[in-house]
Tab-separated table of C-alpha atoms in Angstrom:
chain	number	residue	atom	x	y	z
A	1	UNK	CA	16.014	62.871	146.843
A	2	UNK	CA	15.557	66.178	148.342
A	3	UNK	CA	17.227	69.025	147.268
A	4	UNK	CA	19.206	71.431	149.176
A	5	UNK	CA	19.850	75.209	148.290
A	6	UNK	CA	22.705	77.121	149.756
A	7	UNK	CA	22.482	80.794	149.744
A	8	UNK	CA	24.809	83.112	149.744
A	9	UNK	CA	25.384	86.538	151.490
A	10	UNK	CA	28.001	89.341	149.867
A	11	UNK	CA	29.944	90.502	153.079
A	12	UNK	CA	30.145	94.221	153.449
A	13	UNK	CA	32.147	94.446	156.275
A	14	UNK	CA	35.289	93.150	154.417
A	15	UNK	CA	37.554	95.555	152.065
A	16	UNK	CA	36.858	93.275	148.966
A	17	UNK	CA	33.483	91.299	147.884
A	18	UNK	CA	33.940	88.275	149.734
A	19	UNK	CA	30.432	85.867	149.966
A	20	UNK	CA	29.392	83.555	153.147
A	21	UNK	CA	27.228	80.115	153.131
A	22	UNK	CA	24.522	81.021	155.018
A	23	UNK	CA	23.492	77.550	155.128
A	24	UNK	CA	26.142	77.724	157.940
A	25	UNK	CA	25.746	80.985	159.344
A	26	UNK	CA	27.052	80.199	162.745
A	27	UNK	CA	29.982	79.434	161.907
A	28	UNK	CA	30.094	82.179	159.625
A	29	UNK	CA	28.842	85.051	161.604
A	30	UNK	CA	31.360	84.148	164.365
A	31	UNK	CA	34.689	84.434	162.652
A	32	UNK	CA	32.618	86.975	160.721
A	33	UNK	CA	32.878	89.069	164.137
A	34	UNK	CA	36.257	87.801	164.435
A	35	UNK	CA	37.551	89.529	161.572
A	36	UNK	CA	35.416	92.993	162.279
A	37	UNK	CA	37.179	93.261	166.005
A	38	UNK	CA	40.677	92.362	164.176
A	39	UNK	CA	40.231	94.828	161.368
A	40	UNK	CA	39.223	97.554	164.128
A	41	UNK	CA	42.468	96.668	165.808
A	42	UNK	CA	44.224	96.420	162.963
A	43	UNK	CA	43.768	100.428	162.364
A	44	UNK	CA	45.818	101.017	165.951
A	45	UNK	CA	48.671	98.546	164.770
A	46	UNK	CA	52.105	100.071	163.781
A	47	UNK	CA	54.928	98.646	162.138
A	48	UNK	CA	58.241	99.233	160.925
A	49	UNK	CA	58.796	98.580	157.474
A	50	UNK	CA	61.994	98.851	154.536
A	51	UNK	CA	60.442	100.700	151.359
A	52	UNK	CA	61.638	102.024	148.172
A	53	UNK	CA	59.809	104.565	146.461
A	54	UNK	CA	61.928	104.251	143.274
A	55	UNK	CA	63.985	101.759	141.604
A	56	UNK	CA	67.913	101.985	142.335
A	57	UNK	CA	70.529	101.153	144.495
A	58	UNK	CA	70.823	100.351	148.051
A	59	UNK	CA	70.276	104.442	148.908
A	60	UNK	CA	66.848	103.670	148.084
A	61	UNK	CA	65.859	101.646	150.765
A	62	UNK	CA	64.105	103.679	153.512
A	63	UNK	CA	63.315	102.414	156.855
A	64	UNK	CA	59.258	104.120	158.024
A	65	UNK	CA	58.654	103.455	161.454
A	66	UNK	CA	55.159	104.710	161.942
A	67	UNK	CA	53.566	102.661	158.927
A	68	UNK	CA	49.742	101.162	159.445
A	69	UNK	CA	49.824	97.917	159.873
A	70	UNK	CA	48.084	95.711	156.172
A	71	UNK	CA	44.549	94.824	156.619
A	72	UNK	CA	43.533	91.392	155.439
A	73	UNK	CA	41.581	91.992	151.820
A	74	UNK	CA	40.682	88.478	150.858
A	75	UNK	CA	38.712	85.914	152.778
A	76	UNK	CA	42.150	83.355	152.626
A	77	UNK	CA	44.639	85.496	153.843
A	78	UNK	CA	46.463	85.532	156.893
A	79	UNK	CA	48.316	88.545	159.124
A	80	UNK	CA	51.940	87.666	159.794
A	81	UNK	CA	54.167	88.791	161.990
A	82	UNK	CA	57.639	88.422	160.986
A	83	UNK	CA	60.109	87.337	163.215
A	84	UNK	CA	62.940	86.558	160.620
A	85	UNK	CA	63.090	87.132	156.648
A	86	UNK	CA	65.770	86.978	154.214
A	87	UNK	CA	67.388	88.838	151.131
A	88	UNK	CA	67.476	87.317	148.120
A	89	UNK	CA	68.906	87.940	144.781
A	90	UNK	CA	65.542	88.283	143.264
A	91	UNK	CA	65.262	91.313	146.038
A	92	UNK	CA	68.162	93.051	144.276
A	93	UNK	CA	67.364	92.659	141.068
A	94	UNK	CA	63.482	93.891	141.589
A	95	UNK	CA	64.942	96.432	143.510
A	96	UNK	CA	66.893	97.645	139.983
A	97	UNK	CA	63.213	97.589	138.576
A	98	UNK	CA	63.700	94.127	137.260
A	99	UNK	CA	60.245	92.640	135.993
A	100	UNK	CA	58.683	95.748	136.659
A	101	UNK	CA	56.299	95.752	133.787
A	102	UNK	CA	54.892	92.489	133.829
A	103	UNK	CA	54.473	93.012	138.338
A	104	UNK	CA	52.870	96.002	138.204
A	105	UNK	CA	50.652	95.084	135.955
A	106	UNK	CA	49.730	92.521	138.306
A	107	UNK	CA	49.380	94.586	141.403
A	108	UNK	CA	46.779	96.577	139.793
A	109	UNK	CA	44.944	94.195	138.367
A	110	UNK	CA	45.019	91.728	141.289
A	111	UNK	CA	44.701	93.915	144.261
A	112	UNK	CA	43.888	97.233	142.948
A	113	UNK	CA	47.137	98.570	144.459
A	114	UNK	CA	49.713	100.770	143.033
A	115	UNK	CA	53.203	100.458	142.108
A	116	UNK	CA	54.882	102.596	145.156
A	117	UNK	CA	55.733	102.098	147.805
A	118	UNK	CA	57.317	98.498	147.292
A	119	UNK	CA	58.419	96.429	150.034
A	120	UNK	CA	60.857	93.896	149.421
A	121	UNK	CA	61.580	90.372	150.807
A	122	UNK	CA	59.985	86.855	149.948
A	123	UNK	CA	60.230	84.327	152.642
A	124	UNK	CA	60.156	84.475	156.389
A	125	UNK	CA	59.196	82.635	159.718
A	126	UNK	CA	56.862	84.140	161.787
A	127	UNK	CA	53.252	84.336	163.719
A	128	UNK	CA	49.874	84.093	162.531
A	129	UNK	CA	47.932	87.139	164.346
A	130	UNK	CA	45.166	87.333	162.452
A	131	UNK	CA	42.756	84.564	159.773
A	132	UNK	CA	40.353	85.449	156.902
A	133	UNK	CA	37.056	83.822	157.238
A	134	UNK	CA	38.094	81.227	154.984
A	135	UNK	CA	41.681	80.247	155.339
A	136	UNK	CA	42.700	76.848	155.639
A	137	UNK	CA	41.799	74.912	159.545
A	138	UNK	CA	45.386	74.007	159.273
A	139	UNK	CA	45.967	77.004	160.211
A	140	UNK	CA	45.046	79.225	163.767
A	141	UNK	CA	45.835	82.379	164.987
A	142	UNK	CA	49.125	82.088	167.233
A	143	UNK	CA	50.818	79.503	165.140
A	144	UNK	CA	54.297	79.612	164.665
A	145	UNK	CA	54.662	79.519	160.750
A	146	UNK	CA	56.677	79.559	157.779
A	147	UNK	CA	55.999	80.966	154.291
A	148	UNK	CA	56.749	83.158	151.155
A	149	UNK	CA	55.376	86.238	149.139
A	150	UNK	CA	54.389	85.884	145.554
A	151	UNK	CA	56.133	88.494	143.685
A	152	UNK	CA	53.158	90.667	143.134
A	153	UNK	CA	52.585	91.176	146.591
A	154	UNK	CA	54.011	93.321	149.468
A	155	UNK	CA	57.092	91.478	151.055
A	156	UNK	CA	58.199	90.599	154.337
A	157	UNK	CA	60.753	93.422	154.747
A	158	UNK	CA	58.567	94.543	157.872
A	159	UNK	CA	57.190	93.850	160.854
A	160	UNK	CA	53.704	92.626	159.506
A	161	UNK	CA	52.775	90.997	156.306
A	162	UNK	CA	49.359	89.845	154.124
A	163	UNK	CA	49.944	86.695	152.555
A	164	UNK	CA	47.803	84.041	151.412
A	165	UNK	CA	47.154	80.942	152.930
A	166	UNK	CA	48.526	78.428	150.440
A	167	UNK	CA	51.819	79.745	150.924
A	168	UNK	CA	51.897	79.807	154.794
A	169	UNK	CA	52.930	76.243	157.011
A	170	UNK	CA	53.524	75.572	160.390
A	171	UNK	CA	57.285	76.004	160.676
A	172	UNK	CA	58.929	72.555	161.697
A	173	UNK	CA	59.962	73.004	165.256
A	174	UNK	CA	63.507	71.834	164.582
A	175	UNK	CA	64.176	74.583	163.092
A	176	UNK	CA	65.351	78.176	164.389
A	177	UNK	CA	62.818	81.155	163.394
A	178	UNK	CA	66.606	82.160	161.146
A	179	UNK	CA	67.174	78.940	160.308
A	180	UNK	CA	63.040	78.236	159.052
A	181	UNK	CA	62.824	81.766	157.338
A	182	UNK	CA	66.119	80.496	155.139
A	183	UNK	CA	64.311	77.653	153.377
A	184	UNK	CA	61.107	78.406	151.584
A	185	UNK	CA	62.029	80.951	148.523
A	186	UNK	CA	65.229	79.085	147.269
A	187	UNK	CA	63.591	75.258	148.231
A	188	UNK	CA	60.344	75.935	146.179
A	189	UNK	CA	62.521	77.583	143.089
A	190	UNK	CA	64.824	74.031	143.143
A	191	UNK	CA	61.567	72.147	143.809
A	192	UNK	CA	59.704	73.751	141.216
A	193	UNK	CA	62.538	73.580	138.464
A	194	UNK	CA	62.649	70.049	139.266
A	195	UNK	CA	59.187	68.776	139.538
A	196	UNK	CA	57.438	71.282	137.720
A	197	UNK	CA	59.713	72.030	134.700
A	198	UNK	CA	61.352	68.672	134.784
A	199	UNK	CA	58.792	66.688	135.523
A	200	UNK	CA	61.298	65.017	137.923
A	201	UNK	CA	58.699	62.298	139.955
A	202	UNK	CA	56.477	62.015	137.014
A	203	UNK	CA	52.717	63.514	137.422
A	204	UNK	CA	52.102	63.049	141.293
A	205	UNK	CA	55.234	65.085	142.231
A	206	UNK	CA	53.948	67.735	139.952
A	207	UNK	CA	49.927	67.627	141.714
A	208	UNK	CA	51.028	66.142	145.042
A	209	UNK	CA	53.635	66.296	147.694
A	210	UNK	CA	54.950	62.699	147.455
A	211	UNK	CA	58.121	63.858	145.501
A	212	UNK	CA	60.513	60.914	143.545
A	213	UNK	CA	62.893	60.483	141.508
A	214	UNK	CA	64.380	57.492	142.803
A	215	UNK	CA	67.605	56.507	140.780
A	216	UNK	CA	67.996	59.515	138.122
A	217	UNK	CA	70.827	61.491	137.725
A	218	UNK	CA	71.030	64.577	138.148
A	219	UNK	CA	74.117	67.397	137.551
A	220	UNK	CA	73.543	70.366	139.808
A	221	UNK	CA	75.506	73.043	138.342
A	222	UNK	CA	76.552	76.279	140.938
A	223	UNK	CA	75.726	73.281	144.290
A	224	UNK	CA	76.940	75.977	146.710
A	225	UNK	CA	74.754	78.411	146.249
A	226	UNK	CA	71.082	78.968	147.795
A	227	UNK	CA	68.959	76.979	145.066
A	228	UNK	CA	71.848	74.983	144.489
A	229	UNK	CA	72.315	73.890	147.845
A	230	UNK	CA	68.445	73.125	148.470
A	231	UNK	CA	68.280	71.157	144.787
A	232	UNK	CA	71.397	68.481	146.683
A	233	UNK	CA	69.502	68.325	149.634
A	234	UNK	CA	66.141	67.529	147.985
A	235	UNK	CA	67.496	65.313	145.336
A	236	UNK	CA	69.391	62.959	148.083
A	237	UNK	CA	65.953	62.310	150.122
A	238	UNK	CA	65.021	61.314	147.084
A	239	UNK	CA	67.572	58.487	146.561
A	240	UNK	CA	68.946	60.709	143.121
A	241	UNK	CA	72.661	60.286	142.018
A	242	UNK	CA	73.837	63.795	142.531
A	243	UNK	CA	76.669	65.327	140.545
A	244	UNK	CA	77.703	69.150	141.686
A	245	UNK	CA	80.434	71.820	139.956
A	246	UNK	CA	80.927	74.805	142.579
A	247	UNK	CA	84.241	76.846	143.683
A	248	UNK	CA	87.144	74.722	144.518
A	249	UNK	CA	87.038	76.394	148.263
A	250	UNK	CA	83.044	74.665	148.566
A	251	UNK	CA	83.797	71.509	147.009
A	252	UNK	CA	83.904	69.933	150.930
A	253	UNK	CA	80.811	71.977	151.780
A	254	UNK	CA	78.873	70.597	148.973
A	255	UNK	CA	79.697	67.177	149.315
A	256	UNK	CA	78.670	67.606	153.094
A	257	UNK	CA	75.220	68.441	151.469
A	258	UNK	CA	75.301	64.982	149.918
A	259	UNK	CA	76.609	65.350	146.434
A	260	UNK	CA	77.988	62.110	145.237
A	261	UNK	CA	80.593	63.568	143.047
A	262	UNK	CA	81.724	67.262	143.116
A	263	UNK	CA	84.221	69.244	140.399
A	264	UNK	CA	85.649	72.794	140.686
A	265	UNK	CA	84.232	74.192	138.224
A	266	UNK	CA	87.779	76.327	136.874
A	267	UNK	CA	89.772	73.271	136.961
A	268	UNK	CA	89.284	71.584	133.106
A	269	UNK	CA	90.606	68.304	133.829
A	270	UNK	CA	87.676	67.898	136.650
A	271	UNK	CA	85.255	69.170	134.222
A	272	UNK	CA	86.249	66.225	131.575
A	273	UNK	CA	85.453	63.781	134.071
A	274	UNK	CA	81.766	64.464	134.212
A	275	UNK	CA	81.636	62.547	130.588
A	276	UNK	CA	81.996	59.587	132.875
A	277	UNK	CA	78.431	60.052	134.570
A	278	UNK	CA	76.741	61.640	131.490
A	279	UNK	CA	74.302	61.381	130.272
A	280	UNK	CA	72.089	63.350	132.550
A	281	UNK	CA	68.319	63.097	133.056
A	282	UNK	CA	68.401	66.789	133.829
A	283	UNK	CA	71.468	69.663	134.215
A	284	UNK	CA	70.097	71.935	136.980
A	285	UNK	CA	71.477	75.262	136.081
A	286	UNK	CA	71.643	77.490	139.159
A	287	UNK	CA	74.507	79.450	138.311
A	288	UNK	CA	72.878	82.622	136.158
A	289	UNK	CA	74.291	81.922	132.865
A	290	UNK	CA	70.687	80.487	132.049
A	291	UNK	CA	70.771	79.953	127.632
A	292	UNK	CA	74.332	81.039	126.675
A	293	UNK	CA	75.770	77.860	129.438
A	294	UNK	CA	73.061	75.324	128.233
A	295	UNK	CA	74.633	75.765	124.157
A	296	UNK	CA	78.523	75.543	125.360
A	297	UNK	CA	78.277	72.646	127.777
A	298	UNK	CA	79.681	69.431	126.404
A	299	UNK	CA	77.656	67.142	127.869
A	300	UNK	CA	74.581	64.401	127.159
A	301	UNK	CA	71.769	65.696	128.952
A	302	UNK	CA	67.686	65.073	128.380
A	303	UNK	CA	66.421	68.298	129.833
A	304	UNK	CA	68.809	71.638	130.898
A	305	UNK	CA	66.628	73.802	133.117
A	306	UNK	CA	67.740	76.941	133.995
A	307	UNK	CA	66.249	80.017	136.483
A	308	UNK	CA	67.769	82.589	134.115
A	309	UNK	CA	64.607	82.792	131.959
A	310	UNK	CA	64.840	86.401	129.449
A	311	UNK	CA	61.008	86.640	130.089
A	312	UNK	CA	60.223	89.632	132.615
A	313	UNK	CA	63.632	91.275	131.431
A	314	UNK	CA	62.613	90.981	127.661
A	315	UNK	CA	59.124	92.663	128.341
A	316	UNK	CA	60.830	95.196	130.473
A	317	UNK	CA	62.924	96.498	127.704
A	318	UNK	CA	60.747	96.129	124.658
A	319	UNK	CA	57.329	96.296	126.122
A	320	UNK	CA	54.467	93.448	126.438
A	321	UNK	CA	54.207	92.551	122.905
A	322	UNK	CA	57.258	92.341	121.362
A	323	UNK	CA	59.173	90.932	124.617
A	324	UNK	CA	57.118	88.359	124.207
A	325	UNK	CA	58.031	87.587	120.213
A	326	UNK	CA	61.599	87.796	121.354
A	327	UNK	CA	60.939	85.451	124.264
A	328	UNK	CA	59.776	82.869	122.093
A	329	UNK	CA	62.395	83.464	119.643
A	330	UNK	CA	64.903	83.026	122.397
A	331	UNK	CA	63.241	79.946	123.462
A	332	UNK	CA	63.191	78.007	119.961
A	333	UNK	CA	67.080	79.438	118.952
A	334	UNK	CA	67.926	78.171	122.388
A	335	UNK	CA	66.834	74.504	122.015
A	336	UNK	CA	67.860	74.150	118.272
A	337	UNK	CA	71.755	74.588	119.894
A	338	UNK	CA	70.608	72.183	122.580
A	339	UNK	CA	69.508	69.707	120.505
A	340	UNK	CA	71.833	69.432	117.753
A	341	UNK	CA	74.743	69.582	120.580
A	342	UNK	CA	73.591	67.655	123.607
A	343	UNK	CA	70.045	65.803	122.248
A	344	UNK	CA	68.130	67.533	125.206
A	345	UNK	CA	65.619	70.343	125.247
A	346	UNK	CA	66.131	73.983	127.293
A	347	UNK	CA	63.761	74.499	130.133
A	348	UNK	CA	62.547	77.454	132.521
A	349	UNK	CA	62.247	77.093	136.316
A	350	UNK	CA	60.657	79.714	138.555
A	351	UNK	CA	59.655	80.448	141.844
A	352	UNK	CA	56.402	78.857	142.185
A	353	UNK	CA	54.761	79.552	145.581
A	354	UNK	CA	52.380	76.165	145.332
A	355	UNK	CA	51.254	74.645	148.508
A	356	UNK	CA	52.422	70.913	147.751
A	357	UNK	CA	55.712	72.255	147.186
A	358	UNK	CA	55.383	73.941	150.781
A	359	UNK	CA	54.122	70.411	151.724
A	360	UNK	CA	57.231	68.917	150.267
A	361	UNK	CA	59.559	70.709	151.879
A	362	UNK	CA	57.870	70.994	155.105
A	363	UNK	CA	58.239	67.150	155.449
A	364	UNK	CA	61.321	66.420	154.292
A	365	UNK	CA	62.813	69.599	156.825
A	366	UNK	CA	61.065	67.594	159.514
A	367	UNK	CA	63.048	64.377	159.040
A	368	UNK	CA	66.155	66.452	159.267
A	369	UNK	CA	66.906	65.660	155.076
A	370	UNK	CA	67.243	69.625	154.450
A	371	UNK	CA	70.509	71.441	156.479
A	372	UNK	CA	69.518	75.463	156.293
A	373	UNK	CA	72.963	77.227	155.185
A	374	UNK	CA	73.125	80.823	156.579
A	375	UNK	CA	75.959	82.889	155.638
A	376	UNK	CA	75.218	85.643	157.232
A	377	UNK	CA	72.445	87.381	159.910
A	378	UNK	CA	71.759	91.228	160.390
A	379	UNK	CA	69.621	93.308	162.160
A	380	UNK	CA	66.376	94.236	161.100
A	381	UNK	CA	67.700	98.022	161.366
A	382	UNK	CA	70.870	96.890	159.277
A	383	UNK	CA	69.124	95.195	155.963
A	384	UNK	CA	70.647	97.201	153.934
A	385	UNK	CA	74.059	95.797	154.593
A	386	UNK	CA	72.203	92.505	153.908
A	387	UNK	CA	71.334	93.771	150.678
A	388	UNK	CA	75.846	94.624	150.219
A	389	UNK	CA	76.384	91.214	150.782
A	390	UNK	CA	74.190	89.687	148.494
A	391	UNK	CA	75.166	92.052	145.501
A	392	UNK	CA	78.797	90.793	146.431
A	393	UNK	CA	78.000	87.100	145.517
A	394	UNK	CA	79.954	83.964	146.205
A	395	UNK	CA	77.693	83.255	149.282
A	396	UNK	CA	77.847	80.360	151.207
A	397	UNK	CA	73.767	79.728	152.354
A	398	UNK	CA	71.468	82.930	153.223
A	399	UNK	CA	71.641	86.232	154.413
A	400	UNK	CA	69.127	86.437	156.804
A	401	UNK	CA	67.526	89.438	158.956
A	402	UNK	CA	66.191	88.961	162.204
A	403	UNK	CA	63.102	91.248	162.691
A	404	UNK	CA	62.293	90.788	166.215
């Protein structure tokens, strides 16, 4: 058998280390060039872009009109621009310097940055202007896409953004560029809690795309809301029964999502009748009250996942090490109330920005199981009244900004 050595070249041109085949240096020394004529142009590019240079309130948001545009660093990255984003509540809260410890510590380690200036924003819809060297062939410059930020990096609260290529799709064409950028952030946080933390459609919907869950039950606590809205809508295309508390004025909304049963969640004669339907593979907590909810329900349940997890605001308060101890603490106190109560274990979902997750929802969008809910749409010149209405609460879908 004859043996065949690859070399390998470091490429100076690029901002960071990146390394080439040059086994296949054609292809390699083309979008090689590619990426030296973008990276010239990039220099003349201008955006507009919300930053904060401190953590606060609102008043810290600053619009800069006359920023550079973000080079591409890494060989898998694409340049975005953003025709529609959204504001989340994990905006707000990191804008109040909420996991500040744990992200900046990521930021510097990960792409030598530094902690100011921070722009916000985590999902969006948008165009792919410019490709690393080695992103994904799914992907082209001039494609219409959809995507989100991990937390770490610089969000889409501008005109441009860097983001890497496992979190970017083609946006299903169905869709409005509002409508698309409303999906991603709170779809992958319900997917992830589900599949990832609950283990929902067993070890392929954890590694693969191919969902399940056929014939599990499933209560969705808070179903009006943005994750809980996007947990209905996932569950139902996957044949789950679906049961939903929410506001007595969403109770028709929600069941329009799907939900097989729906309470008001202030009215205690509606909340007895859930007993009927218990007990629950999994209670899907998307309502805030994350630990302190999971001991006081009165309910059968196998697994209670919540997205209220004390991690990043443990370390923030008492530092790295003994956030930590009290994290674990937290976790074990947690499930010994769980247990002896309810016989099921207390779980954490996050925002995970994984590709098959992307995949996931990406396909199901496309055969029209997912309804985007936007409450409300502002100006990219008036986000900070986006910002108001999330801090209000009691939405019904997104608040979205339309950049273009």
């Amino acid at each position: 058998m004859q043996t065949r050595y690859i070399t390998w070249k470091r490429c100076s041109f690029l901002p960071s280390a990146v390394y080439i085949n040059t086994s296949n240096l054609n292809r390699g020394v083309s979008k090689a060039a590619n990426t030296i004529n973008a990276s010239k142009a990039n220099y003349k590019l201008k955006m507009s872009a919300w930053q904060i240079h401190n953590y606060g309130n609102i008043e810290e948001l600053q619009v800069a009109t006359d920023l550079r545009s973000p080079c591409i660093q890494n060989a898998s990255a694409c340049l975005v621009r953003v025709r529609a984003t959204t504001v989340n509540p994990i905006d707000v809260a990191m804008l109040g310097g909420y996991g500040a410890t744990i992200l900046n510590m990521m930021r510097c380690k990960l792409s030598n940055s530094i902690e100011f200036p921070i722009i916000l924003g985590r999902e969006f819809c948008g165009e792919v202007i410019q490709c690393g060297i080695d992103v994904n062939k799914r992907l082209t410059v001039g494609d219409r896409v959809w995507g989100v930020v991990p937390l770490h990096f610089q969000g889409s609260h501008a005109q441009h953004v860097i983001v890497p290529d496992y979190c970017l799709s083609k946006a299903p064409n169905a869709l409005s560029d509002e409508q698309a950028a409303s999906v991603l952030y709170a779809g992958l946080t319900a997917w992830s809690g589900l599949y990832i933390t609950g283990g929902f459609g067993g070890a392929c919907g954890v590694i693969s795309s191919s969902g399940g869950g056929e014939n599990r039950r499933v209560l969705v606590l808070g179903g009006s809301g943005s994750v809980g809205s996007m947990a209905i809508q996932i569950l139902k295309s996957q044949k789950a029964t679906v049961i939903s508390t929410c506001r007595d004025d969403a109770i028709e909304l929600v069941k329009n999502l799907g939900a097989d049963y729906v309470v008001d969640y202030n009215n205690r004669a509606q909340l007895q009748s859930l007993h009927s339907y218990a007990p629950f593979d999994i209670v899907l907590d998307c309502t805030g009250q994350a630990a302190k909810k999971s001991s006081e329900i009165d309910l059968q349940f196998r697994q209670y996942i919540t997205f209220s997890s004390p991690l990043l605001h443990n370390v923030d308060h008492f530092g790295v090490g003994t956030g930590m101890i009290k994290n674990v603490s937290h976790f074990f106190e947690s499930n010994k109330k769980t247990l002896t109560k309810s016989g099921g274990l207390l779980k954490y979902g996050f925002f995970m920005p994984v590709q098959q997750g992307i995949e996931f929802l990406t396909r199901i969008t496309e055969k029209k199981q997912i309804l985007p809910l936007i409450d409300s749409c502002f100006p990219f010149h008036q986000l900070q009244r986006g910002f108001e209405k999330v801090q209000c609460g009691h939405l019904r879908g997104k608040v979205v900004i339309s950049v273009t």
